[in-house]
Coordinates of C-alpha atoms in Angstrom, one line a residue:
Chain A
X210 CA 8.4 -101.7 43.6
X211 CA 11.2 -99.8 42.0
X212 CA 8.7 -97.2 40.8
X213 CA 7.7 -96.7 44.4
X214 CA 11.3 -96.4 45.5
X215 CA 12.0 -93.7 42.8
X216 CA 8.9 -91.8 43.9
X217 CA 9.9 -92.0 47.5
X218 CA 13.4 -90.8 46.7
X219 CA 12.1 -87.9 44.8
X220 CA 9.7 -86.9 47.6
X221 CA 12.5 -87.2 50.1
X222 CA 14.7 -85.0 47.9
X223 CA 12.0 -82.4 47.7
X224 CA 11.5 -82.4 51.5
X225 CA 15.2 -82.0 52.0
X226 CA 15.4 -79.1 49.6
X227 CA 12.4 -77.4 51.4
X228 CA 14.1 -77.9 54.7
X229 CA 17.3 -76.4 53.5
X230 CA 15.5 -73.4 52.0
X231 CA 13.6 -73.0 55.2
X232 CA 16.8 -72.1 57.0
X233 CA 17.3 -69.1 54.9
X234 CA 13.8 -68.0 54.1
X235 CA 12.0 -65.4 56.1
X236 CA 8.3 -64.7 55.9
X237 CA 7.3 -61.0 55.8
X238 CA 4.0 -59.4 55.1
X239 CA 5.4 -56.6 53.1
X240 CA 8.5 -57.1 51.0
X241 CA 11.5 -55.1 52.0
X242 CA 12.9 -52.4 49.7
X243 CA 16.5 -52.9 48.8
X244 CA 19.2 -50.5 47.7
X245 CA 22.0 -52.9 47.1
X246 CA 24.4 -50.1 46.0
X247 CA 24.3 -48.8 49.5
X248 CA 23.8 -52.2 51.2
X249 CA 20.5 -50.8 52.5
X250 CA 17.2 -52.5 53.3
X251 CA 14.0 -50.8 54.4
X252 CA 11.4 -52.8 56.2
X253 CA 8.0 -51.2 56.1
X254 CA 6.2 -53.7 58.2
X255 CA 4.8 -52.3 61.4
X256 CA 6.7 -53.7 64.3
X257 CA 3.8 -55.4 66.1
X258 CA 5.9 -58.0 67.7
X259 CA 8.1 -55.4 69.3
X260 CA 5.2 -53.3 70.6
X261 CA 4.2 -56.2 72.9
X262 CA 7.7 -56.7 74.2
X263 CA 7.9 -54.0 76.8
X264 CA 10.6 -51.5 77.9
X265 CA 13.7 -53.5 76.9
X266 CA 13.0 -55.4 73.7
X267 CA 16.5 -56.6 73.1
X268 CA 15.8 -60.1 72.2
X269 CA 13.0 -59.1 69.8
X270 CA 15.1 -56.5 68.2
X271 CA 17.8 -59.0 67.6
X272 CA 15.3 -61.4 66.1
X273 CA 14.0 -58.7 63.8
X274 CA 17.5 -57.7 62.9
X275 CA 18.4 -61.3 62.1
X276 CA 15.4 -61.7 59.8
X277 CA 16.0 -58.5 58.0
X278 CA 19.7 -59.2 57.6
X279 CA 18.9 -62.6 56.2
X280 CA 16.8 -61.1 53.5
X281 CA 19.4 -58.6 52.7
X282 CA 22.1 -61.2 52.4
X283 CA 19.8 -63.3 50.3
X284 CA 19.5 -60.4 47.9
X285 CA 23.3 -59.8 47.9
X286 CA 24.1 -63.4 47.2
X287 CA 22.1 -63.2 44.0
X288 CA 24.3 -60.5 42.5
X289 CA 26.7 -61.5 39.7
X290 CA 30.0 -62.5 41.2
X291 CA 33.6 -62.8 40.0
X292 CA 36.7 -64.1 41.5
X293 CA 39.3 -61.5 42.4
X294 CA 42.5 -62.8 44.0
X295 CA 40.9 -65.9 45.6
X296 CA 38.0 -64.0 47.1
X297 CA 34.5 -64.1 45.9
X298 CA 33.4 -60.6 45.0
X299 CA 30.0 -59.4 44.1
X300 CA 29.4 -56.5 41.7
X301 CA 27.2 -54.0 43.3
X302 CA 24.7 -52.0 41.3
X303 CA 24.5 -48.2 41.4
X304 CA 23.0 -46.8 44.7
X305 CA 19.4 -45.8 44.1
X306 CA 18.7 -43.6 47.2
X307 CA 19.0 -40.0 46.3
X308 CA 21.3 -38.4 48.8
X309 CA 22.0 -34.7 48.9
X310 CA 25.2 -33.6 47.1
X311 CA 27.9 -31.7 48.9
X312 CA 28.4 -29.0 46.3
X313 CA 26.0 -27.7 43.7
X314 CA 25.9 -29.3 40.2
X315 CA 28.5 -27.7 37.9
X316 CA 26.9 -25.5 35.3
X317 CA 27.6 -26.0 31.6
X318 CA 30.6 -24.1 30.5
X319 CA 30.2 -21.3 28.0
X320 CA 31.6 -22.1 24.5
X321 CA 35.2 -21.2 23.8
X322 CA 36.0 -18.7 21.0
X323 CA 36.8 -21.5 18.6
X324 CA 33.7 -23.5 19.5
X325 CA 31.5 -20.4 18.8
X326 CA 33.2 -19.8 15.5
X327 CA 32.9 -23.5 14.5
X328 CA 29.2 -23.4 15.4
X329 CA 28.7 -20.3 13.4
X330 CA 30.4 -21.7 10.3
X331 CA 29.1 -25.1 10.7
X332 CA 32.5 -26.7 11.0
X333 CA 32.5 -30.1 12.5
X334 CA 35.5 -32.1 13.8
X335 CA 37.1 -34.2 11.1
X336 CA 37.7 -37.8 12.1
X337 CA 41.4 -38.4 11.9
X338 CA 43.2 -41.7 11.7
X339 CA 45.5 -42.6 14.6
X340 CA 48.5 -43.6 12.5
X341 CA 50.1 -41.9 9.5
X342 CA 52.5 -43.4 7.0
X343 CA 56.0 -42.1 7.5
X344 CA 58.1 -42.2 4.3
X345 CA 61.4 -41.5 6.1
X346 CA 61.2 -44.5 8.4
X347 CA 59.0 -46.6 6.2
X348 CA 56.5 -47.5 8.8
X349 CA 53.2 -46.3 10.4
X350 CA 53.8 -43.8 13.0
X351 CA 51.4 -41.8 15.3
X352 CA 50.2 -38.4 14.2
X353 CA 51.8 -36.6 17.2
X354 CA 53.7 -37.4 20.3
X355 CA 56.6 -39.8 20.9
X356 CA 58.1 -41.0 17.6
X357 CA 55.8 -39.1 15.4
X358 CA 55.6 -39.4 11.7
X359 CA 57.1 -36.0 10.6
X360 CA 59.2 -34.8 13.5
X361 CA 60.4 -31.3 13.0
X362 CA 62.9 -31.4 15.8
X363 CA 64.7 -34.4 14.4
X364 CA 65.7 -32.7 11.2
X365 CA 69.5 -32.3 10.9
X366 CA 69.4 -30.1 7.8
X367 CA 67.3 -26.9 7.4
X368 CA 67.7 -24.9 4.2
X369 CA 68.1 -21.2 4.6
X370 CA 65.1 -19.7 2.9
X371 CA 65.7 -17.2 0.1
X372 CA 65.0 -13.9 1.9
X373 CA 66.5 -14.7 5.3
X374 CA 69.8 -13.6 6.8
X375 CA 72.5 -16.3 6.1
X376 CA 74.0 -15.9 9.5
X377 CA 70.7 -16.5 11.4
X378 CA 70.4 -19.8 13.3
X379 CA 67.5 -21.6 11.7
X380 CA 67.3 -24.2 14.4
X381 CA 67.0 -21.6 17.1
X382 CA 64.4 -19.9 15.0
X383 CA 62.3 -23.0 14.8
X384 CA 62.5 -23.6 18.5
X385 CA 61.6 -20.0 19.2
X386 CA 58.6 -20.2 16.9
X387 CA 57.4 -23.3 18.7
X388 CA 57.8 -21.6 22.1
X389 CA 55.7 -18.7 20.8
X390 CA 53.0 -21.0 19.5
X391 CA 52.8 -22.8 22.8
X392 CA 52.7 -19.5 24.8
X393 CA 49.9 -18.2 22.5
X394 CA 47.9 -21.4 23.0
X395 CA 48.3 -21.2 26.7
X396 CA 47.2 -17.6 26.7
X397 CA 44.1 -18.4 24.8
X398 CA 43.3 -21.3 27.1
X399 CA 43.6 -19.1 30.1
X400 CA 41.4 -16.5 28.5
X401 CA 38.7 -19.1 27.8
X402 CA 39.0 -20.3 31.3
X403 CA 38.6 -16.8 32.7
X404 CA 35.6 -16.2 30.5
X405 CA 34.1 -19.5 31.7
X406 CA 34.6 -18.6 35.3
X407 CA 33.0 -15.2 34.9
X408 CA 30.0 -16.9 33.4
X409 CA 29.9 -19.7 36.0
X410 CA 28.0 -17.5 38.4
X411 CA 24.3 -18.1 38.1
X412 CA 22.8 -16.0 35.4
X413 CA 19.2 -16.1 36.5
X414 CA 17.6 -12.9 37.5
X415 CA 16.5 -14.1 40.9
X416 CA 17.7 -15.0 44.4
X417 CA 19.8 -18.0 44.9
X418 CA 18.9 -20.1 48.0
X419 CA 22.4 -20.1 49.4
X420 CA 23.0 -16.5 48.8
X421 CA 26.2 -16.8 46.6
X422 CA 25.5 -14.1 44.1
X423 CA 27.4 -11.3 42.5
X424 CA 26.5 -7.6 42.7
X425 CA 25.2 -7.5 39.2
X426 CA 22.8 -10.4 39.7
X427 CA 21.5 -8.9 42.9
X428 CA 21.0 -5.6 41.1
X429 CA 19.1 -7.4 38.3
X430 CA 17.0 -9.3 40.8
X431 CA 16.2 -6.0 42.6
X432 CA 15.3 -4.4 39.3
X433 CA 12.8 -7.1 38.4
X434 CA 11.3 -6.9 41.9
X435 CA 11.0 -3.1 41.6
X436 CA 9.1 -3.4 38.3
X437 CA 6.8 -6.1 39.5
X438 CA 4.3 -3.8 41.2
X439 CA 0.9 -2.9 40.1
X440 CA 2.0 0.4 38.5
X441 CA 5.1 -1.3 36.9
X442 CA 7.6 0.5 39.2
X443 CA 6.5 4.0 38.6
X444 CA 6.1 5.0 42.2
X445 CA 9.1 3.1 43.6
X446 CA 11.6 5.5 45.1
X447 CA 15.3 4.9 44.6
X448 CA 17.8 5.0 47.4
X449 CA 19.9 8.2 47.6
X450 CA 23.0 6.8 46.0
X451 CA 21.4 4.3 43.7
X452 CA 22.1 4.6 40.0
X453 CA 19.6 4.0 37.2
X454 CA 20.0 0.6 35.7
X455 CA 21.6 0.2 32.3
X456 CA 19.5 -0.8 29.4
X457 CA 16.2 0.5 30.7
X458 CA 14.1 2.9 28.7
X459 CA 12.4 2.8 25.3
X460 CA 13.9 0.5 22.8
X461 CA 12.7 2.3 19.7
X462 CA 12.4 6.0 19.3
X463 CA 9.7 7.4 17.0
X464 CA 9.5 11.0 15.8
X465 CA 6.2 12.7 16.8
X466 CA 3.6 12.7 14.0
X467 CA 3.8 16.4 13.4
X468 CA 6.0 18.9 15.0
X469 CA 9.1 20.0 13.4
X470 CA 8.1 20.9 9.8
X471 CA 11.6 21.9 8.7
X472 CA 13.1 18.7 9.8
X473 CA 10.4 16.7 8.1
X474 CA 10.8 18.6 4.9
X475 CA 14.6 18.0 5.0
X476 CA 14.2 14.3 5.6
X477 CA 11.7 13.9 2.8
X478 CA 13.9 15.7 0.3
X479 CA 16.8 13.6 1.4
X480 CA 14.8 10.5 0.8
X481 CA 13.9 11.6 -2.7
X482 CA 17.5 12.4 -3.5
X483 CA 18.7 9.0 -2.4
X484 CA 16.0 7.3 -4.5
X485 CA 16.9 9.3 -7.6
X486 CA 20.6 9.0 -7.4
X487 CA 22.3 6.3 -9.5
X488 CA 25.0 5.5 -7.0
X489 CA 24.1 2.9 -4.4
X490 CA 23.8 4.2 -0.9
X491 CA 24.9 0.8 0.5
X492 CA 28.4 -0.2 1.2
X493 CA 28.2 -3.2 -1.0
X494 CA 31.1 -5.1 0.6
X495 CA 29.7 -4.8 4.1
X496 CA 26.3 -5.8 3.0
X497 CA 27.5 -8.9 1.1
X498 CA 29.7 -9.9 4.0
X499 CA 26.7 -9.8 6.3
X500 CA 24.6 -11.7 3.9
X501 CA 27.2 -14.4 3.5
X502 CA 27.6 -14.7 7.2
X503 CA 23.9 -15.1 7.7
X504 CA 23.7 -17.7 5.0
X505 CA 26.5 -19.6 6.7
X506 CA 24.7 -19.5 10.0
X507 CA 21.5 -20.8 8.6
X508 CA 23.2 -23.6 6.8
X509 CA 25.1 -24.5 9.9
X510 CA 22.0 -24.5 12.0
X511 CA 20.1 -26.6 9.5
X512 CA 23.0 -29.2 9.3
X513 CA 23.2 -29.3 13.1
X514 CA 19.4 -29.9 13.4
X515 CA 19.6 -32.7 10.8
X516 CA 22.5 -34.4 12.6
X517 CA 20.8 -33.9 16.0
X518 CA 17.6 -35.6 14.7
X519 CA 19.7 -38.4 13.3
X520 CA 21.8 -38.9 16.4
X521 CA 19.1 -38.0 18.8
X522 CA 21.2 -35.7 20.9
X523 CA 18.5 -33.9 22.8
X524 CA 18.9 -30.8 24.7
X525 CA 21.9 -29.3 23.0
X526 CA 20.1 -26.3 21.6
X527 CA 22.0 -24.1 19.2
X528 CA 22.1 -21.4 21.8
X529 CA 25.3 -19.9 20.4
X530 CA 24.0 -20.0 16.8
X531 CA 20.6 -18.7 17.7
X532 CA 22.0 -15.9 19.7
X533 CA 24.2 -14.9 16.8
X534 CA 21.3 -15.2 14.4
X535 CA 19.2 -12.6 16.3
X536 CA 20.8 -9.2 16.0
X537 CA 22.4 -9.4 12.5
X538 CA 19.1 -10.5 10.9
X539 CA 17.7 -7.0 11.6
X540 CA 20.3 -5.3 9.5
X541 CA 20.7 -8.2 7.0
X542 CA 17.2 -7.7 5.8
X543 CA 18.6 -5.3 3.3
X544 CA 19.5 -7.5 0.4
X545 CA 22.7 -6.3 -1.1
X546 CA 23.2 -4.8 -4.6
X547 CA 20.2 -2.5 -5.0
X548 CA 20.6 1.1 -4.7
X549 CA 19.1 2.8 -1.7
X550 CA 16.0 1.8 0.1
X551 CA 13.4 0.0 -1.9
X552 CA 10.6 0.6 0.5
X553 CA 9.8 4.3 0.9
X554 CA 7.6 5.4 3.7
X555 CA 7.0 7.8 6.5
X556 CA 9.7 10.3 7.3
X557 CA 11.0 8.2 10.2
X558 CA 12.6 5.8 7.8
X559 CA 15.2 8.4 6.9
X560 CA 16.3 8.4 10.5
X561 CA 16.1 4.6 10.6
X562 CA 18.2 4.2 7.5
X563 CA 21.0 6.2 9.0
X564 CA 20.7 4.4 12.3
X565 CA 20.6 1.1 10.5
X566 CA 23.8 1.7 8.6
X567 CA 25.5 2.8 11.8
X568 CA 24.3 -0.3 13.6
X569 CA 25.5 -2.5 10.7
X570 CA 29.0 -0.9 10.9
X571 CA 29.2 -1.5 14.6
X572 CA 28.0 -5.0 14.5
X573 CA 30.4 -6.2 11.9
X574 CA 33.0 -6.9 14.6
Chain B
X33 CA 38.5 -25.3 56.6
X34 CA 38.5 -29.0 56.0
X35 CA 35.3 -28.7 54.0
X36 CA 33.5 -31.8 55.5
X37 CA 29.9 -32.0 54.8
X38 CA 28.7 -34.2 57.6
X39 CA 29.0 -33.4 61.3
X40 CA 28.0 -34.7 64.7
X41 CA 28.0 -32.8 67.9
X42 CA 27.5 -34.1 71.4
X43 CA 26.5 -32.0 74.4
X44 CA 24.9 -32.1 77.7
X45 CA 22.9 -29.3 79.4
X46 CA 20.1 -29.2 81.9
X47 CA 17.5 -28.6 79.2
X48 CA 18.9 -31.1 76.7
X49 CA 20.6 -33.8 78.6
X50 CA 22.7 -36.3 76.6
X51 CA 22.2 -34.5 73.3
X52 CA 23.5 -35.6 70.0
X53 CA 23.2 -33.3 66.9
X54 CA 23.8 -34.8 63.5
X55 CA 23.7 -32.8 60.3
X56 CA 24.8 -32.5 56.7
X57 CA 25.8 -29.5 54.6
X58 CA 25.3 -28.4 51.0
X59 CA 27.3 -25.6 49.4
X60 CA 28.8 -24.5 52.6
X61 CA 25.4 -24.1 54.2
X62 CA 23.7 -26.4 56.7
X63 CA 21.1 -28.5 55.0
X64 CA 19.5 -30.6 57.8
X65 CA 20.3 -30.7 61.5
X66 CA 18.6 -33.2 63.8
X67 CA 18.9 -33.3 67.5
X68 CA 18.6 -36.7 69.1
X69 CA 18.5 -37.4 72.8
X70 CA 20.3 -40.5 74.0
X71 CA 18.3 -42.5 76.6
X72 CA 20.4 -45.6 76.8
X73 CA 23.9 -46.0 75.6
X74 CA 26.1 -49.1 75.5
X75 CA 29.5 -48.5 74.0
X76 CA 31.7 -50.8 72.0
X77 CA 33.9 -51.4 75.0
X78 CA 31.1 -52.4 77.2
X79 CA 30.1 -55.4 75.1
X80 CA 32.9 -57.9 75.4
X81 CA 33.3 -59.8 72.2
X82 CA 35.4 -59.8 69.1
X83 CA 34.8 -56.8 66.8
X84 CA 35.1 -56.5 63.1
X85 CA 37.7 -54.3 61.5
X86 CA 37.4 -50.6 61.5
X87 CA 36.3 -49.3 58.2
X88 CA 34.2 -52.2 57.0
X89 CA 31.2 -51.0 55.0
X90 CA 28.2 -51.6 57.2
X91 CA 24.9 -52.9 56.0
X92 CA 22.0 -50.6 57.0
X93 CA 18.6 -51.8 57.8
X94 CA 15.7 -49.5 58.7
X95 CA 12.7 -51.2 60.3
X96 CA 9.3 -49.7 61.1
X97 CA 6.8 -47.8 59.0
X98 CA 7.5 -44.6 60.9
X99 CA 10.4 -43.9 58.7
X100 CA 8.2 -43.0 55.8
X101 CA 5.3 -41.4 57.4
X102 CA 6.6 -38.0 58.6
X103 CA 8.9 -35.7 56.7
X104 CA 11.1 -35.5 59.9
X105 CA 11.6 -39.2 59.9
X106 CA 12.3 -39.3 56.2
X107 CA 15.0 -36.7 56.4
X108 CA 16.4 -38.5 59.5
X109 CA 16.6 -41.7 57.5
X110 CA 18.3 -39.8 54.7
X111 CA 20.8 -38.3 57.1
X112 CA 21.6 -41.6 58.8
X113 CA 22.2 -43.2 55.5
X114 CA 24.5 -40.4 54.5
X115 CA 26.3 -40.6 57.8
X116 CA 26.8 -44.3 58.0
X117 CA 27.1 -45.7 54.6
X118 CA 30.8 -45.3 54.0
X119 CA 32.5 -45.0 50.7
X120 CA 30.7 -46.1 47.6
X121 CA 32.2 -49.2 46.1
X122 CA 31.4 -51.1 42.9
X123 CA 32.5 -54.5 44.1
X124 CA 32.3 -56.0 47.6
X125 CA 33.8 -59.2 49.0
X126 CA 30.9 -61.4 50.1
X127 CA 32.7 -62.9 53.0
X128 CA 33.6 -59.4 54.3
X129 CA 30.0 -58.4 55.0
X130 CA 30.4 -58.4 58.8
X131 CA 28.8 -55.4 60.2
X132 CA 25.1 -54.5 60.2
X133 CA 23.5 -51.4 61.7
X134 CA 19.8 -51.8 62.5
X135 CA 17.5 -48.8 63.1
X136 CA 14.1 -49.5 64.4
X137 CA 11.5 -46.8 64.9
X138 CA 9.0 -47.8 67.6
X139 CA 6.8 -45.7 69.9
X140 CA 8.6 -42.5 69.1
X141 CA 12.0 -44.0 69.9
X142 CA 14.7 -45.1 67.5
X143 CA 16.7 -48.1 68.5
X144 CA 20.1 -48.2 67.1
X145 CA 21.8 -51.5 67.3
X146 CA 25.0 -52.8 65.8
X147 CA 25.5 -56.5 65.2
X148 CA 28.3 -58.6 63.9
X149 CA 27.2 -61.0 61.2
X150 CA 28.1 -64.7 61.4
X151 CA 27.6 -66.6 58.2
X152 CA 26.6 -70.2 59.0
X153 CA 26.3 -73.1 56.6
X154 CA 22.9 -73.7 55.2
X155 CA 22.0 -76.3 52.7
X156 CA 22.4 -74.0 49.7
X157 CA 24.7 -71.4 48.5
X158 CA 23.2 -68.5 50.5
X159 CA 24.4 -68.8 54.1
X160 CA 22.2 -68.6 57.2
X161 CA 22.7 -65.5 59.3
X162 CA 23.3 -65.5 63.0
X163 CA 23.8 -62.1 64.7
X164 CA 26.0 -61.3 67.7
X165 CA 25.5 -57.9 69.3
X166 CA 28.7 -56.1 68.9
X167 CA 28.5 -52.5 68.2
X168 CA 27.2 -49.5 70.1
X169 CA 23.6 -49.6 71.0
X170 CA 21.6 -46.4 71.6
X171 CA 18.0 -45.6 72.3
X172 CA 17.4 -42.3 70.6
X173 CA 14.5 -39.8 70.9
X174 CA 13.9 -37.2 68.2
X175 CA 14.1 -33.8 69.7
X176 CA 14.4 -30.5 67.8
X177 CA 14.9 -30.5 64.0
X178 CA 16.2 -27.9 61.6
X179 CA 15.3 -29.1 58.1
X180 CA 16.1 -27.3 54.9
X181 CA 13.4 -25.7 52.9
X182 CA 11.9 -27.9 50.2
X183 CA 13.5 -26.0 47.2
X184 CA 16.9 -26.1 48.8
X185 CA 16.6 -29.8 49.4
X186 CA 15.4 -30.4 45.9
X187 CA 18.4 -28.4 44.6
X188 CA 20.7 -30.5 46.7
X189 CA 19.5 -33.9 45.5
X190 CA 19.4 -32.7 41.9
X191 CA 21.4 -35.0 39.7
X192 CA 23.3 -33.8 36.6
X193 CA 21.9 -35.1 33.3
X194 CA 25.0 -37.2 32.8
X195 CA 24.2 -39.3 35.8
X196 CA 20.6 -40.0 34.9
X197 CA 19.9 -43.4 33.3
X198 CA 20.1 -43.1 29.5
X199 CA 16.8 -43.7 27.7
X200 CA 17.1 -46.2 24.9
X201 CA 15.0 -45.7 21.8
X202 CA 12.2 -48.2 21.2
X203 CA 12.4 -49.5 24.8
X204 CA 9.9 -48.4 27.4
X205 CA 9.1 -49.6 30.9
X206 CA 5.8 -50.2 32.6
X207 CA 5.0 -49.2 36.1
X208 CA 4.6 -52.9 36.9
X209 CA 8.1 -53.6 35.8
X210 CA 7.5 -54.9 32.4
X211 CA 9.9 -53.8 29.7
X212 CA 8.4 -53.2 26.2
X213 CA 10.4 -53.2 23.1
X214 CA 9.4 -52.0 19.6
X215 CA 10.5 -53.7 16.4
X216 CA 10.0 -52.0 13.1
X217 CA 9.4 -54.5 10.3
X218 CA 9.8 -53.9 6.7
X219 CA 6.7 -54.0 4.5
X220 CA 5.8 -57.7 3.7
X221 CA 4.1 -58.5 0.5
X222 CA 1.6 -61.1 1.7
X223 CA 0.6 -62.2 -1.8
X224 CA 4.1 -63.7 -2.2
X225 CA 3.9 -66.0 0.8
X226 CA 2.1 -69.2 0.7
X227 CA -0.5 -69.0 3.4
X228 CA -2.5 -72.1 4.1
X229 CA -2.7 -75.2 2.0

């Protein structure tokens, strides 16, 4: 008897549950797609019920809207909720619909002068502690800012240094020095910013869809277009006032195989003289500096690659480092210390040596 | 001057009676512009009932498979979402979800209806919904469109890398929604363990 009662009760409870759920369930052939971040629901089911309705389907539209809204509300009620000031608040996820932006994506800024240098040398930021022990006050104070550990401005006694004028105001001097440092920092910051803004313009040699391009880029795009004909731009006329582009022309100049015999003889003799002389033709200091710099760069690049592999920071290519590693490597192939050119060769090498030295001098900043 | 990126323009001429042009902009240029003809219009004032507050974030529902078939309709859906979605919020008060805008694409017409949501008691936590027609109701017909070229559109919806979801190492997702994880075990010397009796 009692067993039957328990069973009946359970069955009744189940039926009640089903009834309750029926009030909020909606049957759809195809599930809706939800974008809860935008409170959006998309119903892909073809509106067959509405098609039969006729010219004014108000009631059917309302029924459809009610069903869809019920489904959306069901989804929203399943989100994690919290209580904020006596109201039940649901936390919305990120919107998933990709809507067009109002402005283009900001491009990555070029590195500042310090960042370039740090990259070159392989300097990485040292992790510093927030608090420093201050002997004077006998407590832990912050490194900089309000109530800092070693505050210069709070000193009431400054010793006059040995070589300074005894009548000079040391306090004023300190304040002045601080002002100068601040001004210099500000100047450098503005210079970095100006450089960044100059580089912010798109640097691809092509047309931008919205047409916001500078004269140089348009010029470059035009050059590329001019050269992309079947005869590589040989028969393209230039406009009357158009100037030839910078940086075009042969990159390496070779002397003709035979021509000027006198010049050839002179360069060969010069080569022999250099090889026989005991004095090194290299400026040793310059060469060693270049070599050191190259070694620093390689080490920095290797260290960065190791840390990148370890931390999995993808995408941050050593653009600065690699760019720097390009040109100096040409000149740096001369290993310092030895006298003159080790590899002799055709007469053109005489001209190249002279040119190489010149290039080295120029490139050494 | 004010640098708004969404606009709506209404006009009436002999050739385009009861015209409504909606559009959005990217980088000071017009991205998409769609012209809609209004065939039936019932304003907020004409429907006499209580309204919800101005500025409530509406729920948007798009019904009908037409919205995904043609490029025109897809851009229109995108534009309507952009126009009507309101500010993006991270939390929302559940009792404050009062306004729903329902767009139905049927027989070449788009029915725009605005309803006020009444949350009724149901047996369980999720309330039962009853709708009351409140807002403006329009019957729209798609007229001319000016859509941006594909590459400009792709440029405009491009997301910067920082906003893309971060990929976790050793976790991958299936197309069916399954998440796979990978565990790396150290080498186990099976001879040390007592296997079996």
